[in-house]
């Protein structure tokens, strides 16, 4: 069974993101373990890319440092291999998704990339720079290897929601705000209306990301979404605490997970 099928079964899902290789690959491995133990339902692993067009300053900087640290696709796969051998069952079996950019997958070879992802139990691939109209060359291979290619819906997608959602698999990644990733003091988009539009087309889980930083924001989003995605706020903790960040990220994950379980 694809691990993704279980992510949304037990109530609201918390989906944290890390930039693999920041501050170093060893800390990334510890971060995955600490988040899994603290209640993360699905962890997004960012493979760094030199031109991360969807990312704000915080994650873009982390990606640049990770590349300077010689973080490669193979080194991320090796890290995941170690995670899958962790002594903790919760860590070993945590659902993992890869978030990266099309060129990274092309450079590795689409089939080779997805075959390796399948071997490691990766349940989803998130490619923010691949438009819906150009997804098929990835989507067909993803289906072959049992890895779900995640569809994006943004505030600008209104005219294409039906078309995108009809073909969506796994869950829909709903972008909360215009622009790139990054923490925001408030989310002004009518996310509930956007989610309602998605659900009218198909009964599929919807997770909301981009801009969420606080427990209060996560709780608000969880009142109408199936999952909450947080990236920049976690990477900021990694910037602040470096090699010591896993303990602080663990507490953050516990706080967010506790906030959204109100709606379970």
Coordinates of C-alpha atoms in Angstrom, one line a residue:
X1 CA 0.0 0.0 0.0
X2 CA 1.3 3.4 -0.9
X3 CA 2.0 5.3 2.4
X4 CA 0.2 8.3 1.0
X5 CA -3.1 6.5 1.4
X6 CA -2.7 6.6 5.2
X7 CA -1.6 10.2 5.5
X8 CA -5.1 11.7 5.6
X9 CA -6.9 8.7 7.2
X10 CA -6.5 9.7 10.9
X11 CA -7.7 13.3 10.8
X12 CA -5.9 16.5 9.7
X13 CA -2.4 15.9 8.3
X14 CA 0.7 18.0 9.1
X15 CA 3.2 18.1 6.3
X16 CA 6.5 19.8 7.2
X17 CA 9.2 20.6 4.6
X18 CA 13.0 20.6 4.9
X19 CA 15.7 21.7 2.5
X20 CA 17.9 18.6 2.4
X21 CA 21.5 19.3 2.9
X22 CA 20.8 22.4 5.1
X23 CA 22.6 23.0 7.3
X24 CA 24.1 19.6 6.3
X25 CA 22.9 16.2 5.3
X26 CA 23.5 14.6 8.7
X27 CA 21.3 17.2 10.3
X28 CA 18.6 16.7 7.6
X29 CA 18.5 13.0 8.6
X30 CA 18.1 13.9 12.2
X31 CA 15.3 16.4 11.3
X32 CA 13.4 13.7 9.5
X33 CA 13.6 11.4 12.5
X34 CA 12.6 14.1 15.0
X35 CA 9.7 15.2 12.8
X36 CA 8.4 11.7 12.4
X37 CA 8.7 11.0 16.1
X38 CA 6.8 14.3 16.8
X39 CA 3.8 13.5 14.7
X40 CA 4.5 14.6 11.1
X41 CA 2.2 12.7 8.8
X42 CA 4.1 13.3 5.6
X43 CA 7.5 14.9 5.2
X44 CA 8.5 16.9 2.1
X45 CA 12.2 16.5 1.3
X46 CA 13.5 19.3 -0.8
X47 CA 16.3 18.3 -3.2
X48 CA 18.2 21.6 -3.8
X49 CA 18.2 23.3 -7.2
X50 CA 20.2 26.3 -8.3
X51 CA 17.1 28.2 -9.6
X52 CA 14.2 27.4 -7.2
X53 CA 11.6 29.7 -8.8
X54 CA 8.8 28.9 -6.3
X55 CA 10.9 29.6 -3.2
X56 CA 11.2 32.7 -1.2
X57 CA 14.5 34.0 0.3
X58 CA 14.7 31.6 3.2
X59 CA 14.4 28.4 1.3
X60 CA 16.3 29.7 -1.7
X61 CA 19.2 30.5 0.6
X62 CA 19.1 27.1 2.3
X63 CA 19.1 25.5 -1.2
X64 CA 22.2 27.4 -2.2
X65 CA 24.0 26.4 1.0
X66 CA 23.0 22.8 0.5
X67 CA 24.4 22.9 -3.0
X68 CA 27.6 24.4 -1.7
X69 CA 27.7 21.5 0.7
X70 CA 27.7 19.2 -2.3
X71 CA 24.2 17.9 -1.7
X72 CA 23.1 15.8 -4.7
X73 CA 20.2 13.7 -5.6
X74 CA 22.2 10.6 -4.7
X75 CA 23.2 12.0 -1.3
X76 CA 19.5 12.7 -0.6
X77 CA 18.6 9.1 -1.7
X78 CA 21.4 7.8 0.5
X79 CA 20.0 9.7 3.5
X80 CA 16.5 8.3 2.8
X81 CA 18.0 4.8 2.7
X82 CA 19.4 5.4 6.2
X83 CA 16.0 6.7 7.4
X84 CA 14.3 3.5 6.1
X85 CA 16.7 1.5 8.3
X86 CA 16.2 3.6 11.5
X87 CA 15.6 1.6 14.6
X88 CA 12.4 3.5 15.3
X89 CA 9.4 2.0 13.5
X90 CA 7.7 5.4 13.4
X91 CA 10.7 6.9 11.6
X92 CA 11.3 3.9 9.4
X93 CA 7.7 4.0 8.1
X94 CA 7.0 7.7 7.8
X95 CA 5.5 8.8 4.6
X96 CA 7.9 10.8 2.5
X97 CA 7.5 13.1 -0.6
X98 CA 10.2 14.6 -2.7
X99 CA 9.9 18.3 -3.7
X100 CA 12.3 19.5 -6.4
X101 CA 12.4 20.9 -9.9
X102 CA 12.0 19.3 -13.3
X103 CA 15.7 19.7 -14.3
X104 CA 16.8 17.7 -11.3
X105 CA 14.6 14.8 -12.4
X106 CA 15.6 15.1 -16.0
X107 CA 19.3 15.2 -15.1
X108 CA 19.0 12.0 -13.1
X109 CA 16.8 10.4 -15.8
X110 CA 13.0 10.3 -15.1
X111 CA 12.8 6.5 -15.0
X112 CA 15.9 6.1 -12.9
X113 CA 14.7 8.8 -10.5
X114 CA 11.3 7.2 -10.0
X115 CA 12.6 3.7 -9.8
X116 CA 14.9 4.8 -7.0
X117 CA 12.0 6.7 -5.3
X118 CA 9.8 3.5 -5.5
X119 CA 12.6 1.4 -4.0
X120 CA 12.8 3.9 -1.1
X121 CA 9.0 4.0 -0.5
X122 CA 8.6 7.6 -1.7
X123 CA 4.9 8.1 -2.1
X124 CA 4.7 11.5 -3.9
X125 CA 6.7 13.8 -6.2
X126 CA 6.1 17.6 -6.1
X127 CA 7.4 19.6 -9.0
X128 CA 6.3 23.3 -8.7
X129 CA 7.8 24.4 -12.0
X130 CA 5.9 21.9 -14.2
X131 CA 2.7 23.4 -15.6
X132 CA -0.4 21.3 -15.7
X133 CA -0.2 21.2 -19.6
X134 CA 3.3 19.7 -19.4
X135 CA 2.8 17.2 -16.7
X136 CA 2.2 14.0 -18.7
X137 CA 5.8 13.1 -19.3
X138 CA 6.2 12.9 -15.5
X139 CA 2.7 11.7 -14.6
X140 CA 2.8 8.6 -16.8
X141 CA 6.1 7.5 -15.4
X142 CA 5.0 8.3 -11.9
X143 CA 1.9 6.0 -12.4
X144 CA 4.2 3.3 -13.7
X145 CA 6.3 3.4 -10.5
X146 CA 3.5 4.0 -8.0
X147 CA 4.6 7.5 -7.1
X148 CA 1.9 10.2 -7.1
X149 CA 2.6 13.4 -9.0
X150 CA 0.9 16.1 -6.9
X151 CA -1.2 18.7 -8.6
X152 CA -1.1 22.4 -7.6
X153 CA -4.1 24.7 -7.3
X154 CA -3.3 28.4 -6.8
X155 CA -5.6 31.5 -6.5
X156 CA -4.9 32.1 -10.2
X157 CA -6.2 28.6 -11.2
X158 CA -9.9 29.4 -11.0
X159 CA -10.6 28.8 -14.7
X160 CA -8.7 25.5 -14.7
X161 CA -9.7 24.0 -11.4
X162 CA -12.1 21.4 -12.8
X163 CA -9.5 20.2 -15.4
X164 CA -6.7 20.0 -12.9
X165 CA -8.6 18.3 -10.1
X166 CA -10.2 15.7 -12.4
X167 CA -6.7 14.4 -13.1
X168 CA -5.2 15.0 -9.6
X169 CA -3.9 12.0 -7.6
X170 CA -3.0 11.5 -4.0
X171 CA -3.9 15.0 -2.8
X172 CA -4.1 18.5 -4.1
X173 CA -1.5 21.0 -3.0
X174 CA -3.4 24.3 -2.6
X175 CA -1.2 27.4 -2.7
X176 CA -2.5 29.9 -0.1
X177 CA -1.1 33.0 -1.5
X178 CA 0.2 34.7 -4.6
X179 CA 4.0 34.7 -5.1
X180 CA 6.7 32.5 -3.7
X181 CA 7.1 30.6 -0.4
X182 CA 7.7 32.4 2.8
X183 CA 6.1 33.1 6.1
X184 CA 3.2 35.6 6.1
X185 CA 1.6 37.5 9.0
X186 CA -1.8 36.7 7.6
X187 CA -3.4 34.7 4.8
X188 CA -5.8 36.9 2.9
X189 CA -6.9 34.5 0.1
X190 CA -10.3 32.9 0.5
X191 CA -8.9 29.5 0.9
X192 CA -12.2 27.9 2.0
X193 CA -13.8 29.0 -1.3
X194 CA -10.9 27.6 -3.2
X195 CA -11.1 24.3 -1.4
X196 CA -14.9 24.1 -1.8
X197 CA -14.3 24.5 -5.6
X198 CA -11.9 21.6 -5.5
X199 CA -14.2 19.4 -3.5
X200 CA -17.1 20.0 -5.9
X201 CA -15.1 18.4 -8.6
X202 CA -13.7 15.4 -6.7
X203 CA -13.5 14.1 -3.2
X204 CA -9.7 14.3 -2.8
X205 CA -7.6 15.5 0.2
X206 CA -6.5 19.1 0.0
X207 CA -3.4 20.3 1.8
X208 CA -2.6 24.0 2.0
X209 CA 0.8 25.5 2.0
X210 CA 2.8 28.7 1.3
X211 CA 2.9 31.3 4.1
X212 CA 1.8 29.3 7.2
X213 CA 4.0 29.9 10.2
X214 CA 2.0 29.9 13.5
X215 CA -0.2 27.4 15.3
X216 CA -3.1 29.9 15.0
X217 CA -2.7 30.1 11.2
X218 CA -2.4 26.3 11.0
X219 CA -5.5 25.8 13.1
X220 CA -7.5 28.2 10.9
X221 CA -6.4 26.4 7.7
X222 CA -7.2 23.0 9.3
X223 CA -10.8 24.1 9.9
X224 CA -11.5 23.6 6.2
X225 CA -8.4 21.8 4.7
X226 CA -7.4 18.2 5.1
X227 CA -3.7 19.0 5.6
X228 CA -1.4 21.9 6.5
X229 CA 2.0 22.3 4.8
X230 CA 4.8 24.3 6.5
X231 CA 8.2 25.0 5.0
X232 CA 9.8 28.4 5.5
X233 CA 9.1 28.5 9.2
X234 CA 10.9 25.2 9.7
X235 CA 13.8 26.2 7.6
X236 CA 14.1 29.5 9.6
X237 CA 14.5 27.3 12.7
X238 CA 17.3 25.5 11.0
X239 CA 18.9 28.8 10.2
X240 CA 18.6 29.9 13.8
X241 CA 19.8 26.7 15.5
X242 CA 21.9 24.9 12.9
X243 CA 23.0 21.5 14.0
X244 CA 20.9 21.8 17.1
X245 CA 17.7 22.5 15.1
X246 CA 16.1 19.0 15.3
X247 CA 15.0 19.5 18.9
X248 CA 13.5 22.8 18.2
X249 CA 11.8 21.6 15.0
X250 CA 10.4 18.6 17.0
X251 CA 8.7 21.0 19.4
X252 CA 7.4 23.1 16.5
X253 CA 5.9 20.0 14.9
X254 CA 4.3 18.9 18.1
X255 CA 2.8 22.4 18.5
X256 CA 1.3 22.6 15.0
X257 CA 0.1 19.0 15.2
X258 CA -1.6 19.7 18.5
X259 CA -3.2 22.8 17.1
X260 CA -4.8 21.1 14.0
X261 CA -6.0 18.0 15.8
X262 CA -8.7 20.1 17.3
X263 CA -10.6 19.3 14.0
X264 CA -10.0 15.6 14.0

